[in-house]
Coordinates of C-alpha atoms in Angstrom, one line a residue:
Chain T
X154 CA 68.4 103.5 280.0
X155 CA 65.4 100.9 280.9
X156 CA 63.1 104.0 281.5
X157 CA 63.9 105.6 278.0
X158 CA 63.8 102.3 276.3
X159 CA 60.3 102.1 277.5
X160 CA 59.5 105.5 277.1
X161 CA 60.0 104.9 273.2
X162 CA 58.5 101.5 273.2
X163 CA 55.0 103.1 274.5
X164 CA 55.3 105.9 271.7
X165 CA 55.9 103.6 269.1
X166 CA 52.9 101.2 270.6
X167 CA 50.8 104.8 270.0
X168 CA 51.2 104.6 266.5
X169 CA 54.8 106.9 266.3
X170 CA 56.8 104.4 264.0
X171 CA 59.9 106.2 263.8
X172 CA 60.4 106.3 267.4
X173 CA 61.2 103.0 267.1
X174 CA 64.5 104.1 265.3
X175 CA 66.2 105.3 268.3
X176 CA 65.7 101.8 269.5
X177 CA 67.7 99.9 266.7
X178 CA 70.0 102.6 266.8
X179 CA 71.1 102.0 270.7
X180 CA 71.1 98.1 270.0
X181 CA 72.2 97.2 266.3
X182 CA 76.0 97.1 267.0
X183 CA 75.8 94.5 269.7
X184 CA 72.7 92.3 268.2
X185 CA 75.0 92.3 264.7
X186 CA 77.9 91.1 266.5
X187 CA 76.2 88.9 268.5
X188 CA 75.1 87.6 264.9
X189 CA 77.8 87.8 263.1
X190 CA 79.9 85.6 265.7
X191 CA 76.9 82.8 265.5
X192 CA 76.9 83.0 262.1
X193 CA 79.9 83.7 260.7
X194 CA 79.0 85.7 257.6
X195 CA 78.5 89.4 257.3
X196 CA 75.8 89.4 255.2
X197 CA 73.8 86.9 256.8
X198 CA 74.6 88.5 260.5
X199 CA 72.6 91.8 258.9
X200 CA 69.8 90.2 257.7
X201 CA 69.4 87.8 260.5
X202 CA 70.0 91.4 262.9
X203 CA 67.9 93.3 260.8
X204 CA 64.9 90.7 260.7
X205 CA 65.3 90.5 264.5
X206 CA 64.3 94.3 264.4
X207 CA 61.6 94.4 262.3
X208 CA 60.0 91.2 264.5
X209 CA 60.8 92.8 267.8
X210 CA 58.7 95.8 266.3
X211 CA 55.6 93.4 264.9
X212 CA 55.7 91.7 268.3
X213 CA 56.4 94.8 270.3
X214 CA 52.8 94.3 272.3
X215 CA 53.7 91.6 273.7
X216 CA 57.1 92.8 275.8
X217 CA 56.5 92.9 279.2
X218 CA 58.1 96.2 280.2
X219 CA 59.3 95.2 283.6
X220 CA 61.5 93.0 281.7
X221 CA 64.9 93.9 280.7
X222 CA 64.7 94.9 276.7
X223 CA 67.9 93.8 275.8
X224 CA 67.5 90.3 277.1
X225 CA 64.3 90.2 274.7
X226 CA 65.5 91.4 271.8
X227 CA 68.6 89.3 272.3
X228 CA 66.7 86.4 272.6
X229 CA 65.0 86.9 269.1
X230 CA 68.0 87.5 267.9
X231 CA 69.8 84.2 268.9
X232 CA 66.4 82.3 268.2
X233 CA 66.5 83.4 264.1
X234 CA 70.5 82.7 264.4
X235 CA 69.8 79.0 265.7
X236 CA 67.1 78.5 263.2
X237 CA 69.1 79.3 260.5
X238 CA 72.2 77.7 261.6
X239 CA 70.2 74.4 261.7
X240 CA 68.8 74.6 258.3
X241 CA 71.8 74.9 257.1
X242 CA 72.8 71.5 258.7
X243 CA 71.5 68.0 257.2
X244 CA 68.6 67.1 259.3
X245 CA 70.1 64.3 261.3
X246 CA 70.4 64.2 265.4
X247 CA 73.8 65.5 266.1
X248 CA 73.6 63.6 269.7
X249 CA 73.4 60.3 268.0
X250 CA 76.6 58.5 267.7
X251 CA 78.7 57.8 264.5
X252 CA 77.9 53.6 264.2
X253 CA 81.6 51.9 264.5
X254 CA 82.9 54.5 266.3
X255 CA 83.5 55.1 270.0
X256 CA 82.5 58.2 271.7
X257 CA 82.4 59.9 268.4
X258 CA 79.1 61.9 268.1
X259 CA 78.0 64.0 264.7
X260 CA 79.5 67.5 266.9
X261 CA 82.7 65.8 265.9
X262 CA 82.0 65.1 262.8
X263 CA 80.9 68.4 261.4
X264 CA 83.7 70.1 263.1
X265 CA 85.8 67.9 261.1
X266 CA 83.7 68.4 257.9
X267 CA 84.5 72.4 258.6
X268 CA 88.2 71.9 259.8
X269 CA 91.0 73.8 257.5
X270 CA 94.7 72.4 256.5
X271 CA 96.6 73.4 259.3
X272 CA 98.7 75.8 257.3
X273 CA 95.8 77.6 256.0
X274 CA 95.0 78.3 260.2
X275 CA 98.3 79.1 260.8
X276 CA 98.4 81.7 257.7
X277 CA 95.3 83.3 259.3
X278 CA 95.1 86.7 260.9
X279 CA 93.8 86.9 264.4
X280 CA 90.4 88.1 264.0
X281 CA 90.1 85.8 261.2
X282 CA 91.5 82.8 263.6
X283 CA 89.2 83.7 266.6
X284 CA 86.1 84.0 264.3
X285 CA 87.3 80.6 262.7
X286 CA 87.2 79.0 266.1
X287 CA 84.1 80.1 267.3
X288 CA 82.4 78.7 263.8
X289 CA 84.0 75.5 264.7
X290 CA 82.2 74.8 268.2
X291 CA 78.8 72.8 267.8
X292 CA 75.9 75.5 268.0
X293 CA 74.6 74.8 271.6
X294 CA 78.2 76.0 273.0
X295 CA 78.9 79.1 270.5
X296 CA 75.5 80.9 271.3
X297 CA 76.7 80.7 275.3
X298 CA 80.4 81.3 274.7
X299 CA 79.3 83.9 272.1
X300 CA 77.0 85.4 274.8
X301 CA 79.6 85.5 277.5
X302 CA 82.8 86.3 275.8
X303 CA 81.5 88.8 273.0
X304 CA 79.1 90.3 274.9
X305 CA 80.2 89.8 278.3
X306 CA 77.0 89.1 280.0
X307 CA 76.2 87.5 283.2
X308 CA 75.3 84.0 283.3
X309 CA 72.3 84.6 284.7
X310 CA 71.4 87.0 281.7
X311 CA 72.8 84.3 279.0
X312 CA 69.8 81.6 280.7
X313 CA 67.3 84.7 280.5
X314 CA 68.0 84.9 276.9
X315 CA 68.1 81.1 275.6
X316 CA 65.6 80.1 278.2
X317 CA 67.6 77.5 279.8
X318 CA 68.3 76.7 283.3
X319 CA 71.4 78.5 284.9
X320 CA 73.2 74.9 285.8
X321 CA 72.4 74.2 281.9
X322 CA 74.2 77.1 280.5
X323 CA 77.1 77.0 283.3
X324 CA 77.4 73.6 282.3
X325 CA 77.9 74.5 278.4
X326 CA 79.9 77.1 278.9
X327 CA 82.6 75.1 280.6
X328 CA 82.0 72.2 278.0
X329 CA 82.2 75.2 275.0
X330 CA 85.6 76.4 276.6
X331 CA 86.8 73.0 276.8
X332 CA 86.0 72.4 273.3
X333 CA 88.0 75.3 272.3
X334 CA 90.8 74.6 274.3
X335 CA 90.9 71.1 272.4
X336 CA 90.7 73.2 269.2
X337 CA 93.4 75.4 269.7
X338 CA 95.4 73.3 271.5
X339 CA 98.1 72.9 268.8
X340 CA 98.8 76.9 268.3
Chain X
X183 CA 95.9 63.1 286.3
X184 CA 93.7 60.3 287.7
X185 CA 95.2 60.9 291.2
X186 CA 93.7 64.2 291.1
X187 CA 90.0 65.0 292.9
X188 CA 87.4 65.6 290.0
X189 CA 86.6 68.7 291.5
X190 CA 89.6 70.7 290.5
X191 CA 88.5 70.8 286.8
X192 CA 85.2 71.9 288.0
X193 CA 86.8 74.2 290.3
X194 CA 89.0 75.8 287.4
X195 CA 85.7 76.6 285.7
X196 CA 84.2 78.3 288.6
X197 CA 87.1 80.2 288.9
X198 CA 87.3 81.4 285.2
X199 CA 82.9 82.3 285.3
X200 CA 84.2 84.5 288.6
X201 CA 82.2 81.9 290.8
X202 CA 84.3 80.4 292.9
X203 CA 84.3 80.6 297.0
X204 CA 87.1 81.8 298.7
X205 CA 88.2 78.2 300.1
X206 CA 88.2 76.4 296.9
X207 CA 90.0 79.1 295.1
X208 CA 92.6 78.1 298.1
X209 CA 92.3 74.2 297.8
X210 CA 92.4 74.9 293.8
X211 CA 95.7 77.1 294.2
X212 CA 97.3 74.2 296.6
X213 CA 96.6 71.7 294.0
X214 CA 98.0 73.5 291.2
X215 CA 101.5 74.3 292.8
X216 CA 101.7 70.4 293.5
X217 CA 100.1 68.9 290.1
X218 CA 102.1 69.7 286.5
X219 CA 99.1 67.7 284.7
X220 CA 96.9 70.7 286.0
X221 CA 98.7 73.5 286.0
X222 CA 99.1 72.6 282.0
X223 CA 95.3 72.5 282.2
X224 CA 94.5 75.5 283.9
X225 CA 96.8 77.5 282.0
X226 CA 95.2 76.0 278.8
X227 CA 92.0 77.5 279.7
X228 CA 93.0 80.9 280.8
X229 CA 95.0 80.9 277.3
X230 CA 91.5 80.1 275.8
X231 CA 89.9 82.8 277.6
X232 CA 92.4 85.5 276.3
X233 CA 92.1 83.9 273.0
X234 CA 88.2 84.7 273.0
X235 CA 89.2 88.4 274.2
X236 CA 90.9 89.0 270.9
X237 CA 87.9 89.4 269.3
X238 CA 87.5 92.9 268.5
X239 CA 83.2 94.1 268.5
X240 CA 81.8 94.4 265.2
X241 CA 79.7 97.2 264.3
X242 CA 76.6 97.3 262.0
X243 CA 77.2 98.1 258.5
X244 CA 76.3 102.0 257.8
X245 CA 72.8 102.1 256.6
X246 CA 71.3 99.4 259.2
X247 CA 69.1 101.2 261.0
X248 CA 67.7 102.8 257.7
X249 CA 67.3 99.6 256.5
X250 CA 65.4 98.1 259.5
X251 CA 63.3 100.9 259.4
X252 CA 62.3 100.3 255.5
X253 CA 61.4 97.0 256.2
X254 CA 58.7 97.7 258.9
X255 CA 55.2 96.7 258.3
X256 CA 53.0 100.2 257.6
X257 CA 51.6 101.4 260.6
X258 CA 48.3 101.9 259.3
X259 CA 48.2 98.1 260.0
X260 CA 48.1 98.7 263.5
X261 CA 44.7 99.6 263.5
X262 CA 43.1 96.7 262.2
X263 CA 45.0 94.6 264.3
X264 CA 43.5 96.2 267.7
X265 CA 40.2 93.7 267.2
X266 CA 42.1 91.1 266.8
X267 CA 45.0 92.2 269.4
X268 CA 41.6 92.6 271.8
X269 CA 40.3 89.0 271.4
X270 CA 44.0 87.7 271.9
X271 CA 44.2 89.5 275.7
X272 CA 40.9 88.3 276.7
X273 CA 40.3 84.8 275.8
X274 CA 37.8 84.0 278.0
X275 CA 35.7 87.3 277.2
X276 CA 36.3 85.8 273.6
X277 CA 34.9 82.4 274.4
X278 CA 31.8 83.6 276.2
X279 CA 30.5 86.0 273.5
X280 CA 31.8 83.4 270.8
X281 CA 29.5 80.8 272.8
X282 CA 26.3 83.6 273.2
X283 CA 26.5 84.0 269.6
X284 CA 26.5 80.7 268.2
X285 CA 23.9 80.0 271.2
X286 CA 21.6 82.5 270.1
X287 CA 21.8 81.6 266.6
X288 CA 20.8 78.1 267.7
X289 CA 17.7 79.6 269.6
X290 CA 16.8 82.2 266.5
X291 CA 16.8 79.2 264.1
X292 CA 14.5 76.6 266.2
X293 CA 12.4 79.9 266.6
X294 CA 11.9 80.2 263.1
X295 CA 12.0 77.0 262.0
X296 CA 9.6 75.2 264.1
X297 CA 6.9 77.1 261.7
X298 CA 4.3 73.7 262.0
X299 CA 1.7 73.8 263.9
X300 CA 1.5 71.4 266.7
X301 CA 0.1 70.8 270.2
X302 CA 0.4 68.6 273.4
X303 CA -2.0 66.0 272.5
X304 CA -4.9 65.1 275.0
X305 CA -7.9 63.2 275.1
X306 CA -11.0 65.2 274.2
X307 CA -9.1 67.9 272.4
X308 CA -10.8 68.9 268.9
X309 CA -9.1 70.2 266.2
X310 CA -10.6 72.4 263.7
X311 CA -8.2 73.6 261.4
X312 CA -5.1 75.6 262.9
X313 CA -7.2 76.2 266.3
X314 CA -7.2 73.5 269.1
X315 CA -10.5 73.7 270.9
X316 CA -11.1 72.4 274.2
X317 CA -15.0 71.7 274.0
X318 CA -17.6 73.0 276.7
X319 CA -17.9 70.6 279.7
X320 CA -15.1 68.7 278.9
X321 CA -11.7 68.7 281.2
X322 CA -8.3 68.3 279.9
X323 CA -6.2 66.6 282.6
X324 CA -2.4 67.9 282.4
X325 CA -0.6 70.7 280.4
X326 CA -1.6 72.1 276.9
X327 CA 1.1 73.4 274.6
X328 CA -0.2 74.9 271.2
X329 CA 2.7 75.8 269.0
X330 CA 2.0 78.1 265.5
X331 CA -2.0 77.5 265.9
X332 CA -4.8 79.1 267.8
X333 CA -6.5 77.9 271.1
X334 CA -9.9 78.2 272.1
X335 CA -11.0 77.0 275.5
X336 CA -14.7 76.6 276.4
X337 CA -14.1 74.2 278.9
X338 CA -11.7 73.1 281.5
X339 CA -7.9 72.5 281.7
X340 CA -6.6 71.3 284.7
X341 CA -2.7 72.3 284.4
X342 CA -0.9 75.3 282.5
X343 CA -1.5 76.9 279.1
X344 CA 1.5 77.6 276.7
X345 CA 0.4 79.7 273.6
X346 CA 3.5 79.9 271.0
X347 CA 2.5 82.5 268.0
X348 CA -0.7 82.1 268.3
X349 CA -4.0 83.3 269.9
X350 CA -5.6 82.3 272.9
X351 CA -9.7 82.8 273.4
X352 CA -11.3 82.1 276.5
X353 CA -14.8 81.2 276.6
X354 CA -17.1 82.3 279.4
X355 CA -17.1 78.8 280.5
X356 CA -13.1 78.3 280.6
X357 CA -11.4 77.5 283.6
X358 CA -7.3 76.9 283.6
X359 CA -6.1 75.7 286.9
X360 CA -2.3 76.5 286.0
X361 CA -0.3 79.3 284.3
X362 CA -1.5 80.4 280.9
X363 CA 1.3 82.0 278.8
X364 CA 1.5 83.5 275.5
X365 CA 4.5 83.9 273.6
X366 CA 4.8 85.8 270.4
X367 CA 7.9 87.8 270.4
X368 CA 11.4 86.9 270.5
X369 CA 12.1 87.9 273.6
X370 CA 9.6 86.0 274.9
X371 CA 10.8 82.7 272.9
X372 CA 13.9 83.4 274.4
X373 CA 12.8 83.8 277.7
X374 CA 10.8 80.4 277.7
X375 CA 13.8 78.5 276.6
X376 CA 16.0 79.5 278.9
X377 CA 13.0 79.0 281.5
X378 CA 12.2 75.3 280.3
X379 CA 16.1 74.5 280.1
X380 CA 16.2 75.6 284.0
X381 CA 13.3 73.5 285.0
X382 CA 14.9 70.8 283.6
X383 CA 17.7 71.3 285.9
X384 CA 15.6 71.7 289.2
X385 CA 13.4 69.2 291.0
X386 CA 9.9 69.7 289.9
X387 CA 8.3 69.2 293.2
X388 CA 10.0 71.2 296.4
X389 CA 9.3 69.4 299.4
X390 CA 8.0 71.8 301.7
X391 CA 10.0 72.4 305.2
X392 CA 9.2 70.1 308.2
X393 CA 8.6 72.0 311.3
X394 CA 8.6 70.3 315.1

């Protein structure tokens, strides 16, 4: 697999733009899926996943062929998703405590803001509900949970993609799971 | 749940990550048999994973790849970026080249702008227009540098003589104890500049080695 990809990459670098299409076809579904889980909208997922491929093409000469291409392209895509999520949120520190509350930080505020009435949640079909719950996770948990459970990637690969220490990824997976447990606890 | 060891929750997550050591797994299982609260927490966490696994993978829509290919920058651009890429990949060489360009620019400009006539002033020199004369019978002590002018030596110079962009005439009576140098061309000028720069760094006189 990696051998084939590197062969195509070298063809692209030599000026054969068409060789890039095969790379796109190999990764389009996985990249689109991750973007959809992170962003929660099909239009945005398509937009960002396509942008990720265009960026990969423009920076292909910087890709180290000794490494895994999937890690590299996932990194480009998740960075774009995280940027997009942050742009949508107002500019304040998420870790700051809300004044006059105990243990409540901005994460819980945002989650509360995104929350739908209970009966509406009850009426959701399964797929909708799964996406709704993932979308309520804070961004730093959402990215690891998506890569772990939607893409079923090993923890070390997630660490490489997000450029985080392995320990941090583990902690975020644990906390993400726990946050989800609390969210769906009433099911 | 206050009575439960703190590690138990950690073991649950390690179990869910598939990274638990066998002895801890046994410890976890033993604890779950005795503790209802932890069993509930463990079931809920397992349920969360099951819930996540319900998510069905989505496929990119039709025309996704074609859309990417249509928005790629045109291939012609790659050639142009070749030089830029080279510069980016060889930062040290680029810096050295830039340094040389700037240095030579500075040297050339000083070559071109120093048009005015100048001479190291020594007593008993005679200046006739643009010509410096060491009169017959006179001894000039020290080095003599003439820029943009001619030099006529009829007497004696006790030192080095350098003429930059000028002519040098030696009468039959002329005596120069040091080196005589005429600098006309650009490369001579550069060489002279570099040499003088290095001379400034080295000690002027070297002590003869002392043998016993």
